[in-house]
XYZ file of C-alpha atoms in Angstrom:
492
model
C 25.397 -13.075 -1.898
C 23.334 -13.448 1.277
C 21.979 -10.246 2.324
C 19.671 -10.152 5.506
C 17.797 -6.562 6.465
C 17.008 -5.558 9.573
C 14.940 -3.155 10.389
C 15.511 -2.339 14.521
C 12.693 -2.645 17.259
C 10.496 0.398 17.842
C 9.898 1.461 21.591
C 6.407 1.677 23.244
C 5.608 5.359 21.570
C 2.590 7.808 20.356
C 3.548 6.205 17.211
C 4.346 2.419 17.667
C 0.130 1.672 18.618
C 1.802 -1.617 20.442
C -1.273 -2.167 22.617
C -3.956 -1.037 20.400
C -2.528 -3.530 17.785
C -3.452 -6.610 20.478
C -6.806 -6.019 19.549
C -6.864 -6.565 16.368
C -3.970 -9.483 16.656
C -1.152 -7.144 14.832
C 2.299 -7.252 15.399
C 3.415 -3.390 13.639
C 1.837 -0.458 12.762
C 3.370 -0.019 9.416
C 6.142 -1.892 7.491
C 9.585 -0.936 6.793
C 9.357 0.405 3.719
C 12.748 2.178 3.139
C 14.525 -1.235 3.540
C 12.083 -2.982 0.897
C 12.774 -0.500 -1.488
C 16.601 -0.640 -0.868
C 16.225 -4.363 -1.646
C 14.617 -3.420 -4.837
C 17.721 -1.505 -6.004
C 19.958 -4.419 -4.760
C 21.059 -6.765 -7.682
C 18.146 -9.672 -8.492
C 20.197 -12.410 -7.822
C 21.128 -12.327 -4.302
C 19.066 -13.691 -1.520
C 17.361 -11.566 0.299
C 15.913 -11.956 3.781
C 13.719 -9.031 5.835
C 13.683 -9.127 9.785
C 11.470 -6.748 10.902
C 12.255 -6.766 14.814
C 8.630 -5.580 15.549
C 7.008 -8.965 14.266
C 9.768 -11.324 14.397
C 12.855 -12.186 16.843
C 16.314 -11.913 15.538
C 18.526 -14.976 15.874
C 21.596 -15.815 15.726
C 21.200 -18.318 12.654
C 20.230 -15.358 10.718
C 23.201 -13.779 10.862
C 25.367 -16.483 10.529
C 23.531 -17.034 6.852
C 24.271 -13.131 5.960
C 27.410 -12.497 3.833
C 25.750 -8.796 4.684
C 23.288 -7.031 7.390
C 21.571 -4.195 5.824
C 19.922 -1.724 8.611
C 18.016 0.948 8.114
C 16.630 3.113 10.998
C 15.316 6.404 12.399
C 16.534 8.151 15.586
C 14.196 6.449 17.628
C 15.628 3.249 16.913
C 19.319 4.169 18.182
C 19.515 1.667 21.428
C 18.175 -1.158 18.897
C 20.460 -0.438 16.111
C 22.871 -0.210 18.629
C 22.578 -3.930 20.013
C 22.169 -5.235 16.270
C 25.510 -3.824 15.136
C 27.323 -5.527 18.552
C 25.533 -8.808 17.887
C 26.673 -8.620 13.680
C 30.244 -7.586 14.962
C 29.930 -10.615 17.226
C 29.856 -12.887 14.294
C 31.693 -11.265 12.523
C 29.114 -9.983 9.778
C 29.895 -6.832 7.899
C 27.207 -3.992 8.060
C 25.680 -1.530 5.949
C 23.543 1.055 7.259
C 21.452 3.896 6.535
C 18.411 5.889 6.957
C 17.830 9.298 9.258
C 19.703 8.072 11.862
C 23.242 6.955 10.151
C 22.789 10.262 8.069
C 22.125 12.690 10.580
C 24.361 10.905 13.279
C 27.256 8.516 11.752
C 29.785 9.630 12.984
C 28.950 8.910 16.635
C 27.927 4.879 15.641
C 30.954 2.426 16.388
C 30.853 -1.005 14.611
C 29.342 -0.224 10.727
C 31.416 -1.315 7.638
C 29.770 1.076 5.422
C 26.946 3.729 5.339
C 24.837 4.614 2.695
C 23.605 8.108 3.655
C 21.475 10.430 2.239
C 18.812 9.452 -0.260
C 19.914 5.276 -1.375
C 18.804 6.111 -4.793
C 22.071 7.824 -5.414
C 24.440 6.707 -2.431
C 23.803 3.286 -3.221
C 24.768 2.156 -6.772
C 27.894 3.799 -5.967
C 28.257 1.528 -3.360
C 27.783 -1.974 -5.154
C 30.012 -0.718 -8.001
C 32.703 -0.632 -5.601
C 31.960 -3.720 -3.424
C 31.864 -5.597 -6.984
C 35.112 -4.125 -8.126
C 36.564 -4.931 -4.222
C 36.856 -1.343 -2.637
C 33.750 -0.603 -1.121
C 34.460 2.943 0.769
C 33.201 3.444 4.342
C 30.722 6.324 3.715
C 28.865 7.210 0.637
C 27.218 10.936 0.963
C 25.696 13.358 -1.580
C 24.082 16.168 -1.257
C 21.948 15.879 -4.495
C 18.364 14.768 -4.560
C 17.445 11.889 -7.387
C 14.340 11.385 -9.060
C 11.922 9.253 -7.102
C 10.148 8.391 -10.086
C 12.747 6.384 -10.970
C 12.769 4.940 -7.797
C 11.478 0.818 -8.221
C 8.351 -0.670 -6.674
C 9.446 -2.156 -3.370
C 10.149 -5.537 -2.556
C 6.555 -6.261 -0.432
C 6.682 -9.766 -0.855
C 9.476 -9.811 1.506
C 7.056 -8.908 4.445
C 4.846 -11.287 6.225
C 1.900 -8.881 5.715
C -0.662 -10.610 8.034
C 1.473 -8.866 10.643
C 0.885 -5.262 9.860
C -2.116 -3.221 10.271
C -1.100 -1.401 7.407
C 1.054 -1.373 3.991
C 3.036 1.713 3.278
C 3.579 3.520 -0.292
C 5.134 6.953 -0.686
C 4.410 9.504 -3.760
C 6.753 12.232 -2.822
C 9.541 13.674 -1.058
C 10.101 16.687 0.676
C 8.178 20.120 1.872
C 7.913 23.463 1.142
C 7.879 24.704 4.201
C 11.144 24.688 6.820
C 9.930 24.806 10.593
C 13.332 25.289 12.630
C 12.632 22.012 14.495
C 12.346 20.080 11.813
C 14.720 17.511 9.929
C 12.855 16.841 6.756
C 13.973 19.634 4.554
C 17.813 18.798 5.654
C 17.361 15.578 4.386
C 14.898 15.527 1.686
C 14.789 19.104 0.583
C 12.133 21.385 0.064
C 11.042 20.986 -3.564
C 8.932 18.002 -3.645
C 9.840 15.511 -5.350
C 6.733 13.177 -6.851
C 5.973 9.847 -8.345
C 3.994 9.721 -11.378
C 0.311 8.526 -11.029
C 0.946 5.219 -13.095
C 3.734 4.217 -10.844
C 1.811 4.815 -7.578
C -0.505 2.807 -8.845
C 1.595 0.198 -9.753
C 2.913 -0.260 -6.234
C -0.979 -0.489 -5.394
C -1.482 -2.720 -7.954
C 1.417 -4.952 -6.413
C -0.241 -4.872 -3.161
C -3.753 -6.088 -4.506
C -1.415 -9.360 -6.133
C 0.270 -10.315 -3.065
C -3.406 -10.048 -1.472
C -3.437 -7.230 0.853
C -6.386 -5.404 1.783
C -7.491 -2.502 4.122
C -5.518 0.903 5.453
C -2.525 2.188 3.285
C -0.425 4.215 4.746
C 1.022 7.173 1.949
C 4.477 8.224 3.714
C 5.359 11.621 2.187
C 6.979 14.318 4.375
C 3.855 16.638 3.449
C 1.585 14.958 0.661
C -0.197 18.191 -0.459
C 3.466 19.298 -0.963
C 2.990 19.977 -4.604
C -0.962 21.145 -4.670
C -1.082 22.046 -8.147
C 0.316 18.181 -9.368
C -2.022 16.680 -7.409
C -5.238 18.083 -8.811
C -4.285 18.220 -12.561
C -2.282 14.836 -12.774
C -2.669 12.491 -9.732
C -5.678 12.829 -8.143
C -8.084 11.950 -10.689
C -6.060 8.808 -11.731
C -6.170 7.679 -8.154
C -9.918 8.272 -7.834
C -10.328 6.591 -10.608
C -8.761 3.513 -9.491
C -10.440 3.607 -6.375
C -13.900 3.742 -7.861
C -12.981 0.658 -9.943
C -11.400 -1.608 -7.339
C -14.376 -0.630 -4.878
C -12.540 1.450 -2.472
C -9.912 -1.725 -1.802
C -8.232 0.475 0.074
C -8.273 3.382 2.134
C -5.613 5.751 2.555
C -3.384 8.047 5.416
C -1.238 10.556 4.985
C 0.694 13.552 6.348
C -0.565 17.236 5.279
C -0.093 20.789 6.252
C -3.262 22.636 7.778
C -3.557 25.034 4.845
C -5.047 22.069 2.977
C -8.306 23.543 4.652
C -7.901 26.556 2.338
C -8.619 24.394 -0.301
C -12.218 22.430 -1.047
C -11.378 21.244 -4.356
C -8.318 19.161 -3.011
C -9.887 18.038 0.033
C -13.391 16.578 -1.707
C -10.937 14.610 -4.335
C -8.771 13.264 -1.524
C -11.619 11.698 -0.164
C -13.122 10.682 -3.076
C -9.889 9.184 -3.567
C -9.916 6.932 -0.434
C -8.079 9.121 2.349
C -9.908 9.485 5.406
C -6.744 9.673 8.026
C -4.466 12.380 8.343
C -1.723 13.885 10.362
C -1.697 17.901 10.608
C 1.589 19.422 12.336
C -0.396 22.167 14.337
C 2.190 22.214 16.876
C 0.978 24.909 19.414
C -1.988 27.627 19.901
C 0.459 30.182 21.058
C 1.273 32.611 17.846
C 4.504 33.676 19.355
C 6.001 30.172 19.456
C 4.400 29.671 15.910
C 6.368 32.588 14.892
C 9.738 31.097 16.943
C 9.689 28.013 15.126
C 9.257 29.596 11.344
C 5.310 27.773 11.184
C 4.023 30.675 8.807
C 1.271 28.295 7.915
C -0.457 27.653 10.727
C -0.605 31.902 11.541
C -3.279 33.824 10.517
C -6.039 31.220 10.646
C -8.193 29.658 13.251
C -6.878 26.669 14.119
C -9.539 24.833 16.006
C -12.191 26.244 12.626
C -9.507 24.992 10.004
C -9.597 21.428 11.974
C -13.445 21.158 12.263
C -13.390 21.689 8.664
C -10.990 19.027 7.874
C -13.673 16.891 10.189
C -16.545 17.646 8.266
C -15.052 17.011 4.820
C -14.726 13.097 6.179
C -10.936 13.336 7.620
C -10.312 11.569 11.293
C -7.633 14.313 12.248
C -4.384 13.431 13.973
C -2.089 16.444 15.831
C 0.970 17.151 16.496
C 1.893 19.229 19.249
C 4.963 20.270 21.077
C 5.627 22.297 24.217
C 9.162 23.927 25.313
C 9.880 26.817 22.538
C 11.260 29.467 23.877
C 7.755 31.470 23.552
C 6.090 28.978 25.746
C 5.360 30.471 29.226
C 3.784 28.145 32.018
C 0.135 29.409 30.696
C 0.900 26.871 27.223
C -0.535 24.049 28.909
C -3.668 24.516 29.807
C -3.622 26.560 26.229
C -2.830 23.254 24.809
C -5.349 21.459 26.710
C -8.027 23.992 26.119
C -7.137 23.859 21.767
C -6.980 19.943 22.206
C -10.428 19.610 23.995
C -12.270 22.121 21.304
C -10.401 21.393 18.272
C -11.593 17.075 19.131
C -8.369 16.129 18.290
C -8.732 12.273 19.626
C -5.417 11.614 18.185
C -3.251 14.545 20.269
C 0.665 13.545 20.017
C 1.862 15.951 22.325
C 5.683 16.280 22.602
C 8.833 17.991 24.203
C 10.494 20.208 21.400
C 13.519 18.321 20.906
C 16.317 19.470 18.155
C 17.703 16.997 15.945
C 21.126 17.112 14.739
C 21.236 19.126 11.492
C 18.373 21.080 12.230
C 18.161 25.009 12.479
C 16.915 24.469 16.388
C 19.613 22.402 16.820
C 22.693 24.889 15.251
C 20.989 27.883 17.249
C 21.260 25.682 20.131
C 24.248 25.025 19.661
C 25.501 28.735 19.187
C 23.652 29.942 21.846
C 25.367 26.966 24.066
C 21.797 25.441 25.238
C 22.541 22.268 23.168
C 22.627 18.937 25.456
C 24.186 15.276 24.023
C 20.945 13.314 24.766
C 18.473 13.374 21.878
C 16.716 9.941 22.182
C 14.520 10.729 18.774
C 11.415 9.802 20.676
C 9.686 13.139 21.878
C 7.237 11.650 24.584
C 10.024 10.258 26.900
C 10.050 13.525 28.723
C 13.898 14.221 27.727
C 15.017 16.911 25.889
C 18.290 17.508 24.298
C 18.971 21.768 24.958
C 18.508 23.709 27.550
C 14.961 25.667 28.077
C 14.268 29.003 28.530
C 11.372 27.719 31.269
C 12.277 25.964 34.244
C 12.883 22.288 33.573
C 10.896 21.312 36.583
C 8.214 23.542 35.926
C 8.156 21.971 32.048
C 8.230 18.568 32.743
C 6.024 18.714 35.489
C 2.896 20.885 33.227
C 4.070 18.300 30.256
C 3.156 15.557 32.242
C -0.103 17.341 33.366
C -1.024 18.063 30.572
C -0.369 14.390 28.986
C -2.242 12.612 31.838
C -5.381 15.104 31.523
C -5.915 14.671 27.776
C -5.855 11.128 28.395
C -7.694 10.528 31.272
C -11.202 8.748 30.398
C -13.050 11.574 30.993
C -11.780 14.269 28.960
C -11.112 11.481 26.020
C -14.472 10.514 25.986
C -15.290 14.202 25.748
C -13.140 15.017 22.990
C -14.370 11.647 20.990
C -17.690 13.109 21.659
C -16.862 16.410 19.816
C -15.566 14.865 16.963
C -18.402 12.255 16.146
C -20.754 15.424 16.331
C -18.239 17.040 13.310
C -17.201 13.754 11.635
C -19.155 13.194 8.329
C -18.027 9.722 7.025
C -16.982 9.319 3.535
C -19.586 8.066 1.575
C -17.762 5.364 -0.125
C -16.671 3.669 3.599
C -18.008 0.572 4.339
C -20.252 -0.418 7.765
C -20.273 -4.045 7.089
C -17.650 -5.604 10.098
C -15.343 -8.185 9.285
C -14.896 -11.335 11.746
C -11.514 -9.751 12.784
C -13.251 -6.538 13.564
C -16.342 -8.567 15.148
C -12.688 -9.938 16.768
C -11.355 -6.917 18.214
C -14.798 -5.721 19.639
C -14.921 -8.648 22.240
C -11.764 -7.448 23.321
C -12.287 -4.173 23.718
C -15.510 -4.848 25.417
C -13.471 -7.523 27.431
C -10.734 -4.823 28.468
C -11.502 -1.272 28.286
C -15.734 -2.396 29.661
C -14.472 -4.774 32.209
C -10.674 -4.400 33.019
C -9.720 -0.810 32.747
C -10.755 1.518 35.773
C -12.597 4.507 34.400
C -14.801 1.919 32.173
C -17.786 4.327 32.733
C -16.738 6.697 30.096
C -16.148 3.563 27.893
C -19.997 2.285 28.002
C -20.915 6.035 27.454
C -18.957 6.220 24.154
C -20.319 2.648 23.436
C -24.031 3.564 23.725
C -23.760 6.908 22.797
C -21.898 5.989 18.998
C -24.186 3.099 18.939
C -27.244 5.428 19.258
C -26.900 8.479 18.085
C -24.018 7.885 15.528
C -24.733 4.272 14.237
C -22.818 4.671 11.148
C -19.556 5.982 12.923
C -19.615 3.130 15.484
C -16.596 1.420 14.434
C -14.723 4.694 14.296
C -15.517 5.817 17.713
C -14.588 2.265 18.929
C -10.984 2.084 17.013
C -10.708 5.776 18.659
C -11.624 4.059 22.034
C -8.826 1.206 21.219
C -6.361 4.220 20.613
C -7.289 5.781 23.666
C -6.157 2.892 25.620
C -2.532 2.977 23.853
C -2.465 6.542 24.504
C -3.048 5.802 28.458
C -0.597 2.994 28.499
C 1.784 4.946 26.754
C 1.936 8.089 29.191
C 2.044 6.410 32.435
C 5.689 6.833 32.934
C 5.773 10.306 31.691
């Protein structure tokens, strides 16, 4: 059996990094690694073949060698999956998909011979016990949750890893917590669900063999999920490998802001090797905190809680959305303001958006806001319900705000603010690679030469070289983002 995965092409988002990866000769931020680890589960002896439409072209030939097209995909990938499943239906390939986007929307995608929804740990043995006794159903659902440490070490050698500017590994599933916009406790519950220590650690240990080195992205819904595991069981393990494979690699991850509550956790997940991560902080405005069901981020100070993060050696990356029903036309510049302090040089900012499942998206749909036109990308200025503010008046301070948090000036300002909180992890490295040496020239080339507003980039330059030596190569990959950011938001 031929079986070909395809994992759809990503659109020029916050997330994809497509022009900050041309400096440093990358193709994708991160790796599919759902559809790795679904070719882990598939039997050994069938050929398997990963097309990762973000590094490499999809041809024709390739699907004329499939006896099946696996596709997995998020909402953000629906135009893409689209055109895949037309040009398999072409040829006459059957297709199997799953992911977020066949579980949450199925029944509105033409074409697909069989989805595997929910969690492929459980949907998908069922599955190939019925294609191999010859009546493979169309749709395989569950509502149960397996056991991800029985989940297998994915398939990495079926990526061309040279491509990627980092390798992805997940340790659990799930979060606590259930914000009303969000999709992840629908689909992967809110009990997390972990890995043990020694098989984390085998997937890193599968990495290092295949010869990868550098960032590592950890993909759990909300890592710090399980607080108490972490510290007793997985945490020192995973320091101690670090320490003894000198700091191979270091590590990102996705966290809720009351990990600032906690010292202990936060000094072992650097010693550990994290120094990136993601905090959901969503919006300064306690009402609309309240409105979406964010108890976490209440009864704190947000900007303080961040700064902290800063100085225990995280780079800090926000999410932010505008367009609750809380929001008045003052949220911008309350946004902007939080951004600016907080130096935030990573700001996603986003239009709320309610995916289909959620609890935004039944109340929408009760209330009879809800609109058919969620794109699963939340910077392309649409929105899929109607707003309680005018729609003008919230795409036009959206955009505002957008264009002023990236405009040279205020990033450079904001960079500024977070090299004077930033403490650097001790066990980091200064020495630069050639590829780093690499990606300097260009960014000298194009954001000191090409790029209007350059002055603010030769003030960051001399100022990190000066005055924060040892955080130079931070504050330029920060300057590289910054440039992705602008290019992103100019049609917003």
């Amino acid at each position: 059996m031929n079986i070909l995965l395809i994992y759809p092409e990503t659109p020029s988002t916050f997330w994809s990094f497509k022009d900050a990866l041309k400096f440093v000769s990358k193709k994708a931020a991160e790796p599919p690694l759902g559809l790795i680890t679904v070719a882990a589960m598939l039997p050994k002896e069938w050929n398997k073949k990963l097309i990762d439409m973000n590094v490499t072209k999809l041809n024709d030939k390739d699907l004329l060698w499939a006896d099946y097209v696996f596709i997995g995909a998020m909402n953000v990938h629906l135009y893409s999956f689209r055109e895949i499943v037309r040009r398999c239906n072409k040829h006459g390939v059957k297709v199997v998909a799953g992911g977020p986007l066949a579980t949450t929307q199925y029944k509105d995608l033409l074409g697909v011979d069989h989805f595997i929804l929910n969690e492929a740990e459980i949907t998908l043995p069922v599955f190939l016990e019925d294609l191999k006794n010859g009546n493979p159903k169309s749709v395989y659902i569950s509502d149960d949750f397996p056991d991800v440490s029985l989940t297998p070490i994915p398939l990495f050698e079926l990526l061309d890893m040279k491509k990627y500017a980092s390798m992805s590994v997940q340790y659990s599933r799930g979060c606590p917590y259930d914000c009303e916009f969000c999709s992840i406790t629908m689909l992967n519950g809110r009990k997390p669900r972990t890995k043990s220590a020694e098989q984390f650690i085998a997937e890193l240990n599968r990495l290092r063999e295949l010869g990868y080195k550098g960032a590592v992205s950890v993909v759990d819904d909300n890592f710090i999920g399980n607080k108490r595991k972490l510290k007793s069981e997985f945490l020192p393990k995973l320091i101690e490998w670090s320490k003894a494979n000198n700091y191979v690699f270091n590590f990102i991850t996705e966290v809720s802001i009351n990990i600032a509550d906690d010292d202990e956790l936060m000094n072992m997940m650097i010693e550990a090797g994290f120094n990136s991560i993601f905090v959901g902080i969503e919006t300064p405005n306690s009402d609309s905190l309240i409105e979406c069901g964010k108890a976490q981020n209440l009864r704190r100070n947000l900007v303080d809680s961040v700064k902290k993060l800063q100085r225990a050696g995280f780079i800090v990356s926000g999410g932010f959305i505008v367009g609750f029903d809380s929001d008045t036309e003052k949220v911008f510049d309350e946004q902007f303001q939080f951004i600016q302090h907080s130096g935030i040089t990573n700001a996603m900012v986003g239009l709320l958006n309610a995916p289909t499942g959620t609890k935004l998206y039944e109340r929408m749909k009760d209330e009879g806001r809800l609109l058919d036109m969620f794109s699963g990308n939340n910077m392309d200025a649409s929105i899929n319900f109607v707003p309680k503010m005018s729609y003008k008046n919230l795409i036009s301070g959206y955009s505002k705000l957008l264009h002023s948090i990236y405009s040279q000036q205020e990033f450079f300002k904001r960079v500024k603010e977070f090299l004077n909180e930033y403490n650097l992890p001790n066990w980091q490295k200064s020495k630069i690679t050639l590829r780093e040496l690499k990606a300097f020239f260009r960014l000298l080339w194009f954001l000191g030469f090409v790029e209007k507003g350059r002055k603010y980039f030769w003030k960051l330059l001399l100022l990190s070289l000066f005055k924060y030596p040892k955080k130079f190569t931070t504050a330029m990959t920060l300057a590289v983002y910054g440039f992705h950011f602008r290019r992103v938001i100019r049609t917003v």
